[in-house]
CSV table of C-alpha atoms in Angstrom, one decimal:
chain,number,residue,atom,x,y,z
A,1,UNK,CA,-78.4,-129.0,76.5
A,2,UNK,CA,-77.8,-127.4,80.0
A,3,UNK,CA,-74.5,-126.1,80.3
A,4,UNK,CA,-72.0,-127.5,82.9
A,5,UNK,CA,-69.7,-124.4,83.0
A,6,UNK,CA,-70.7,-120.5,82.4
A,7,UNK,CA,-67.7,-118.5,81.8
A,8,UNK,CA,-68.4,-114.4,82.1
A,9,UNK,CA,-66.2,-112.0,80.6
A,10,UNK,CA,-67.4,-108.3,80.9
A,11,UNK,CA,-66.5,-106.1,77.9
A,12,UNK,CA,-65.4,-102.6,77.6
A,13,UNK,CA,-63.8,-101.9,74.3
A,14,UNK,CA,-62.2,-105.2,73.4
A,15,UNK,CA,-63.1,-105.8,70.0
A,16,UNK,CA,-59.3,-106.6,69.1
A,17,UNK,CA,-58.9,-109.3,71.9
A,18,UNK,CA,-62.5,-110.8,71.4
A,19,UNK,CA,-61.6,-113.2,68.6
A,20,UNK,CA,-58.6,-114.5,71.0
A,21,UNK,CA,-60.3,-114.6,73.8
A,22,UNK,CA,-63.5,-116.9,72.1
A,23,UNK,CA,-60.4,-118.9,70.5
A,24,UNK,CA,-58.8,-119.5,73.5
A,25,UNK,CA,-61.7,-120.0,76.4
A,26,UNK,CA,-63.1,-122.8,73.8
A,27,UNK,CA,-60.2,-124.5,73.2
A,28,UNK,CA,-59.7,-125.4,77.2
A,29,UNK,CA,-63.6,-125.5,77.5
A,30,UNK,CA,-63.9,-128.4,75.0
A,31,UNK,CA,-60.7,-130.1,76.3
A,32,UNK,CA,-62.8,-130.5,79.4
A,33,UNK,CA,-65.5,-132.1,77.5
A,34,UNK,CA,-68.8,-131.0,79.4
A,35,UNK,CA,-70.8,-128.5,77.8
A,36,UNK,CA,-70.4,-124.9,78.2
A,37,UNK,CA,-71.5,-121.3,77.7
A,38,UNK,CA,-69.8,-118.0,77.0
A,39,UNK,CA,-71.8,-115.0,77.9
A,40,UNK,CA,-69.7,-111.5,76.7
A,41,UNK,CA,-71.4,-109.0,78.9
A,42,UNK,CA,-71.2,-105.6,76.9
A,43,UNK,CA,-70.8,-103.3,79.0
A,44,UNK,CA,-71.6,-99.8,77.0
A,45,UNK,CA,-68.5,-100.0,74.4
A,46,UNK,CA,-68.1,-97.6,71.8
A,47,UNK,CA,-65.4,-99.1,69.6
A,48,UNK,CA,-67.1,-102.0,68.0
A,49,UNK,CA,-67.0,-104.6,70.5
A,50,UNK,CA,-70.4,-104.8,70.3
A,51,UNK,CA,-70.9,-105.5,66.6
A,52,UNK,CA,-67.9,-107.9,67.4
A,53,UNK,CA,-69.7,-109.7,70.2
A,54,UNK,CA,-73.0,-110.2,67.9
A,55,UNK,CA,-70.9,-111.9,65.3
A,56,UNK,CA,-69.1,-114.4,67.3
A,57,UNK,CA,-72.6,-115.3,68.9
A,58,UNK,CA,-73.7,-115.9,65.2
A,59,UNK,CA,-70.8,-118.5,64.5
A,60,UNK,CA,-71.4,-120.5,68.1
A,61,UNK,CA,-74.1,-120.4,70.0
A,62,UNK,CA,-72.8,-121.3,73.0
A,63,UNK,CA,-71.5,-117.3,73.2
A,64,UNK,CA,-74.2,-115.5,74.7
A,65,UNK,CA,-74.6,-111.6,74.7
A,66,UNK,CA,-76.0,-109.6,77.0
A,67,UNK,CA,-75.5,-106.0,75.8
A,68,UNK,CA,-76.4,-103.0,78.3
A,69,UNK,CA,-78.0,-99.7,77.3
A,70,UNK,CA,-75.2,-98.0,78.3
A,71,UNK,CA,-72.1,-98.0,80.5
A,72,UNK,CA,-72.4,-99.8,83.9
A,73,UNK,CA,-69.1,-100.6,85.2
A,74,UNK,CA,-67.3,-103.8,85.8
A,75,UNK,CA,-68.7,-105.1,88.9
A,76,UNK,CA,-72.2,-104.5,87.6
A,77,UNK,CA,-71.4,-106.5,84.1
A,78,UNK,CA,-70.2,-109.5,85.9
A,79,UNK,CA,-73.4,-109.3,88.3
A,80,UNK,CA,-75.3,-109.1,84.9
A,81,UNK,CA,-73.4,-112.4,84.0
A,82,UNK,CA,-74.2,-113.9,86.9
A,83,UNK,CA,-77.9,-113.4,87.0
A,84,UNK,CA,-78.0,-115.0,83.5
A,85,UNK,CA,-75.2,-117.7,83.9
A,86,UNK,CA,-76.9,-121.2,83.8
A,87,UNK,CA,-73.9,-123.7,84.8
A,88,UNK,CA,-73.6,-125.8,87.4
A,89,UNK,CA,-70.2,-123.9,88.2
A,90,UNK,CA,-69.5,-120.5,86.9
A,91,UNK,CA,-66.2,-118.6,85.9
A,92,UNK,CA,-65.3,-114.9,86.2
A,93,UNK,CA,-62.4,-113.9,83.7
A,94,UNK,CA,-61.5,-110.2,82.4
A,95,UNK,CA,-61.5,-110.3,78.6
A,96,UNK,CA,-58.0,-108.4,78.5
A,97,UNK,CA,-56.6,-112.1,78.6
A,98,UNK,CA,-54.7,-110.9,81.7
A,99,UNK,CA,-56.5,-113.7,83.1
A,100,UNK,CA,-55.0,-116.9,81.1
A,101,UNK,CA,-58.2,-118.8,80.3
A,102,UNK,CA,-56.0,-122.0,80.4
A,103,UNK,CA,-56.0,-121.3,84.4
A,104,UNK,CA,-59.7,-122.4,84.3
A,105,UNK,CA,-58.4,-126.1,83.8
A,106,UNK,CA,-56.9,-125.9,87.2
A,107,UNK,CA,-59.6,-123.9,89.3
A,108,UNK,CA,-62.2,-126.7,87.5
A,109,UNK,CA,-59.8,-129.3,88.9
A,110,UNK,CA,-60.3,-128.1,92.5
A,111,UNK,CA,-64.2,-127.4,92.4
A,112,UNK,CA,-64.8,-131.3,91.3
A,113,UNK,CA,-62.4,-131.9,94.7
A,114,UNK,CA,-65.5,-130.4,96.3
A,115,UNK,CA,-64.1,-126.9,96.8
A,116,UNK,CA,-67.3,-124.3,95.9
A,117,UNK,CA,-65.0,-121.5,95.4
A,118,UNK,CA,-61.9,-121.5,93.8
A,119,UNK,CA,-60.1,-118.1,93.7
A,120,UNK,CA,-56.7,-117.5,91.4
A,121,UNK,CA,-53.9,-115.8,93.3
A,122,UNK,CA,-51.7,-113.4,91.6
A,123,UNK,CA,-48.3,-115.2,92.3
A,124,UNK,CA,-46.7,-113.2,89.0
A,125,UNK,CA,-48.0,-110.0,87.3
A,126,UNK,CA,-46.1,-109.1,83.7
A,127,UNK,CA,-46.3,-105.7,82.2
A,128,UNK,CA,-47.5,-103.8,85.3
A,129,UNK,CA,-45.6,-100.8,86.7
A,130,UNK,CA,-44.2,-100.4,90.2
A,131,UNK,CA,-47.2,-98.0,91.2
A,132,UNK,CA,-49.6,-100.9,90.2
A,133,UNK,CA,-47.8,-103.3,92.0
A,134,UNK,CA,-47.4,-101.4,95.2
A,135,UNK,CA,-50.7,-100.3,95.2
A,136,UNK,CA,-52.5,-103.2,94.3
A,137,UNK,CA,-50.2,-105.3,97.4
A,138,UNK,CA,-51.0,-102.1,99.8
A,139,UNK,CA,-54.7,-102.0,99.4
A,140,UNK,CA,-54.7,-105.9,99.3
A,141,UNK,CA,-53.2,-105.5,102.8
A,142,UNK,CA,-54.9,-102.9,104.2
A,143,UNK,CA,-58.4,-104.4,103.5
A,144,UNK,CA,-57.0,-107.4,105.1
A,145,UNK,CA,-56.7,-105.6,108.1
A,146,UNK,CA,-59.7,-103.6,108.7
A,147,UNK,CA,-62.3,-105.9,107.9
A,148,UNK,CA,-64.0,-109.1,109.7
A,149,UNK,CA,-64.3,-110.7,106.4
A,150,UNK,CA,-61.0,-112.6,105.4
A,151,UNK,CA,-60.2,-111.8,101.7
A,152,UNK,CA,-57.5,-113.8,100.3
A,153,UNK,CA,-54.5,-111.1,99.1
A,154,UNK,CA,-53.6,-110.7,95.6
A,155,UNK,CA,-56.9,-112.0,94.3
A,156,UNK,CA,-58.8,-110.4,91.7
A,157,UNK,CA,-62.2,-111.6,90.4
A,158,UNK,CA,-61.0,-114.5,88.3
A,159,UNK,CA,-62.3,-117.1,90.1
A,160,UNK,CA,-64.9,-120.2,89.8
A,161,UNK,CA,-67.9,-120.3,92.0
A,162,UNK,CA,-70.6,-123.4,92.6
A,163,UNK,CA,-74.1,-122.5,91.6
A,164,UNK,CA,-74.9,-122.6,95.6
A,165,UNK,CA,-72.6,-119.7,95.8
A,166,UNK,CA,-74.0,-117.6,92.4
A,167,UNK,CA,-77.5,-118.1,94.0
A,168,UNK,CA,-76.3,-116.8,97.0
A,169,UNK,CA,-74.9,-113.7,95.3
A,170,UNK,CA,-77.7,-113.2,92.8
A,171,UNK,CA,-79.5,-112.6,96.4
A,172,UNK,CA,-77.3,-109.3,97.5
A,173,UNK,CA,-78.3,-106.5,95.0
A,174,UNK,CA,-76.0,-103.6,96.7
A,175,UNK,CA,-75.2,-101.3,94.4
A,176,UNK,CA,-71.4,-100.3,95.1
A,177,UNK,CA,-70.3,-103.7,94.8
A,178,UNK,CA,-66.8,-105.6,96.0
A,179,UNK,CA,-67.4,-109.2,94.2
A,180,UNK,CA,-64.3,-110.6,95.8
A,181,UNK,CA,-65.2,-109.6,98.9
A,182,UNK,CA,-69.2,-110.8,98.6
A,183,UNK,CA,-67.7,-114.2,97.4
A,184,UNK,CA,-65.6,-114.3,100.6
A,185,UNK,CA,-68.1,-113.2,102.9
A,186,UNK,CA,-70.4,-116.2,101.7
A,187,UNK,CA,-68.5,-118.8,103.0
A,188,UNK,CA,-68.5,-122.4,101.9
A,189,UNK,CA,-65.5,-124.3,101.0
A,190,UNK,CA,-62.9,-122.0,99.5
A,191,UNK,CA,-59.2,-122.4,98.1
A,192,UNK,CA,-56.9,-120.4,96.1
A,193,UNK,CA,-54.7,-121.4,93.1
A,194,UNK,CA,-51.5,-119.5,91.9
A,195,UNK,CA,-50.9,-118.0,88.5
A,196,UNK,CA,-48.8,-116.1,86.4
A,197,UNK,CA,-50.7,-113.0,85.2
A,198,UNK,CA,-49.8,-111.8,81.7
A,199,UNK,CA,-49.6,-108.6,80.5
A,200,UNK,CA,-53.0,-106.9,78.1
A,201,UNK,CA,-53.6,-108.9,74.6
A,202,UNK,CA,-54.1,-105.9,72.8
A,203,UNK,CA,-55.1,-102.0,73.9
A,204,UNK,CA,-55.0,-100.2,77.0
A,205,UNK,CA,-56.2,-100.6,80.6
A,206,UNK,CA,-59.6,-99.7,81.0
A,207,UNK,CA,-58.8,-99.7,85.1
A,208,UNK,CA,-57.2,-96.0,85.4
A,209,UNK,CA,-56.4,-95.2,89.0
A,210,UNK,CA,-59.8,-93.5,89.1
A,211,UNK,CA,-61.6,-96.7,88.7
A,212,UNK,CA,-59.1,-98.4,91.1
A,213,UNK,CA,-59.9,-95.5,94.2
A,214,UNK,CA,-63.4,-96.2,93.5
A,215,UNK,CA,-63.3,-100.1,93.9
A,216,UNK,CA,-61.2,-99.7,96.7
A,217,UNK,CA,-64.0,-97.0,98.5
A,218,UNK,CA,-66.3,-99.8,97.6
A,219,UNK,CA,-64.2,-102.1,99.5
A,220,UNK,CA,-63.9,-100.2,102.4
A,221,UNK,CA,-67.2,-99.0,102.8
A,222,UNK,CA,-68.8,-102.1,102.1
A,223,UNK,CA,-67.0,-104.6,104.5
A,224,UNK,CA,-65.7,-102.1,107.7
A,225,UNK,CA,-67.0,-99.5,109.9
A,226,UNK,CA,-63.1,-98.4,110.2
A,227,UNK,CA,-63.1,-95.1,108.8
A,228,UNK,CA,-65.9,-94.2,111.1
A,229,UNK,CA,-63.9,-95.8,113.9
A,230,UNK,CA,-60.9,-93.3,112.6
A,231,UNK,CA,-63.4,-90.3,112.7
A,232,UNK,CA,-64.3,-91.3,115.9
A,233,UNK,CA,-60.9,-91.4,117.7
A,234,UNK,CA,-59.4,-88.3,115.5
A,235,UNK,CA,-62.1,-86.4,117.7
A,236,UNK,CA,-61.4,-87.8,121.0
A,237,UNK,CA,-57.4,-87.2,120.1
A,238,UNK,CA,-58.3,-83.5,119.0
A,239,UNK,CA,-60.7,-82.9,122.0
A,240,UNK,CA,-58.1,-84.1,124.7
A,241,UNK,CA,-55.4,-82.2,122.8
A,242,UNK,CA,-57.6,-78.8,123.2
A,243,UNK,CA,-58.1,-79.8,126.8
A,244,UNK,CA,-54.7,-80.2,127.8
A,245,UNK,CA,-53.7,-76.9,126.3
A,246,UNK,CA,-56.4,-75.1,128.2
A,247,UNK,CA,-54.6,-74.9,131.5
A,248,UNK,CA,-51.3,-74.4,129.4
A,249,UNK,CA,-52.6,-71.2,127.7
A,250,UNK,CA,-53.9,-69.6,131.2
A,251,UNK,CA,-50.4,-70.3,132.8
A,252,UNK,CA,-48.6,-68.8,130.0
A,253,UNK,CA,-50.9,-65.5,129.5
A,254,UNK,CA,-50.6,-65.0,133.3
A,255,UNK,CA,-47.1,-64.8,132.8
A,256,UNK,CA,-47.4,-62.6,130.1
A,257,UNK,CA,-45.5,-64.8,127.4
A,258,UNK,CA,-45.1,-63.4,124.2
A,259,UNK,CA,-45.9,-66.7,122.4
A,260,UNK,CA,-49.2,-66.5,122.8
A,261,UNK,CA,-50.0,-62.6,121.9
A,262,UNK,CA,-51.9,-62.3,119.0
A,263,UNK,CA,-54.1,-64.4,116.6
A,264,UNK,CA,-51.7,-66.6,115.6
A,265,UNK,CA,-52.2,-69.5,117.8
A,266,UNK,CA,-56.2,-69.0,117.7
A,267,UNK,CA,-55.9,-69.7,113.9
A,268,UNK,CA,-54.0,-72.2,114.1
A,269,UNK,CA,-56.3,-74.1,116.4
A,270,UNK,CA,-59.4,-73.1,114.4
A,271,UNK,CA,-58.0,-74.6,111.0
A,272,UNK,CA,-56.8,-77.6,112.9
A,273,UNK,CA,-60.2,-78.2,114.0
A,274,UNK,CA,-62.0,-77.3,111.2
A,275,UNK,CA,-59.7,-79.5,108.9
A,276,UNK,CA,-60.5,-82.4,111.4
A,277,UNK,CA,-64.6,-81.9,111.2
A,278,UNK,CA,-64.3,-81.7,107.1
A,279,UNK,CA,-62.5,-84.6,107.1
A,280,UNK,CA,-65.2,-86.7,109.5
A,281,UNK,CA,-68.0,-85.3,107.6
A,282,UNK,CA,-66.8,-86.5,104.5
A,283,UNK,CA,-66.5,-89.9,105.9
A,284,UNK,CA,-69.9,-89.6,106.7
A,285,UNK,CA,-70.7,-88.6,103.7
A,286,UNK,CA,-69.2,-91.4,101.9
A,287,UNK,CA,-71.5,-93.6,103.9
A,288,UNK,CA,-74.4,-91.6,103.2
A,289,UNK,CA,-74.2,-91.3,99.9
A,290,UNK,CA,-74.2,-95.1,99.6
A,291,UNK,CA,-77.3,-95.5,101.7
A,292,UNK,CA,-79.2,-92.5,99.5
A,293,UNK,CA,-78.1,-95.1,96.6
A,294,UNK,CA,-79.2,-97.7,97.8
A,295,UNK,CA,-83.1,-96.4,99.2
A,296,UNK,CA,-84.0,-95.3,95.8
A,297,UNK,CA,-84.4,-98.7,94.6
A,298,UNK,CA,-83.3,-98.4,91.0
A,299,UNK,CA,-82.2,-101.1,89.0
A,300,UNK,CA,-78.4,-102.3,89.0
A,301,UNK,CA,-78.2,-102.2,85.3
A,302,UNK,CA,-80.4,-102.2,82.2
A,303,UNK,CA,-79.8,-104.4,79.2
A,304,UNK,CA,-80.4,-103.4,75.9
A,305,UNK,CA,-80.4,-107.5,74.2
A,306,UNK,CA,-79.7,-110.7,76.2
A,307,UNK,CA,-81.0,-114.6,75.8
A,308,UNK,CA,-84.2,-114.9,77.2
A,309,UNK,CA,-83.2,-118.2,78.9
A,310,UNK,CA,-81.6,-117.1,82.3
A,311,UNK,CA,-81.0,-119.6,85.6
């Protein structure tokens, strides 16, 4: 029977959490009274999660494993789940149980009202450091200011999307993905549902600062030209200051001011302009590197094993 709901949970070294995730998702979805499936996308786990996924799938045919050949990253794992999902509505949820499965019922209720994207808003966040809370808040507000796409504040990937939205997303195959931005970009009727984010059920975070920074760069470069515009502004400012300093230097030299004797002032100016140029080259390099990745045309992921049937 074709499922009405597909739940996608990317998995990376979450062996301890998986049985509880399956139990809680099953309890919620059975309560909705419609056919469902749970896609567990193993993103190159090394802690026994792969074997645990196979074991759980053998116990319940509604659990569909998608096993990667290696680690490709969280956003790519979610993309694979979207590719293999078959439901009329698709829910993305983290496998660490920080996103409570019980909230899915609230998302479904809004979908049944006619909304096509229902995103979960993190009204409260337990078990997270002040640094994580501060940087997350700063990122959401920064991305809201510099992009033309209205990305909801304080939201992650936890959301429900109608099949029409998923079909559009499945045509967007860029490599450096920021799915919460992509789902906002496609439009359709959207609404948020607040919820209280829980601490991890077990284990440690799989999203350290390095991965958070990479995701932020993908969001900024994928939805904004602002860094390139900043480089242009800085260049004009540096050039303007240089032009203004030319008559000042000439006058000071003419009156033999000791402030401009020697090479110190020249060295400072050269180092400043050199730093500006290197920063601008770095910004250009970020965009060019992403173009380079796109033109190679490699697949987004490689699957070791997966269900034969897909949407």
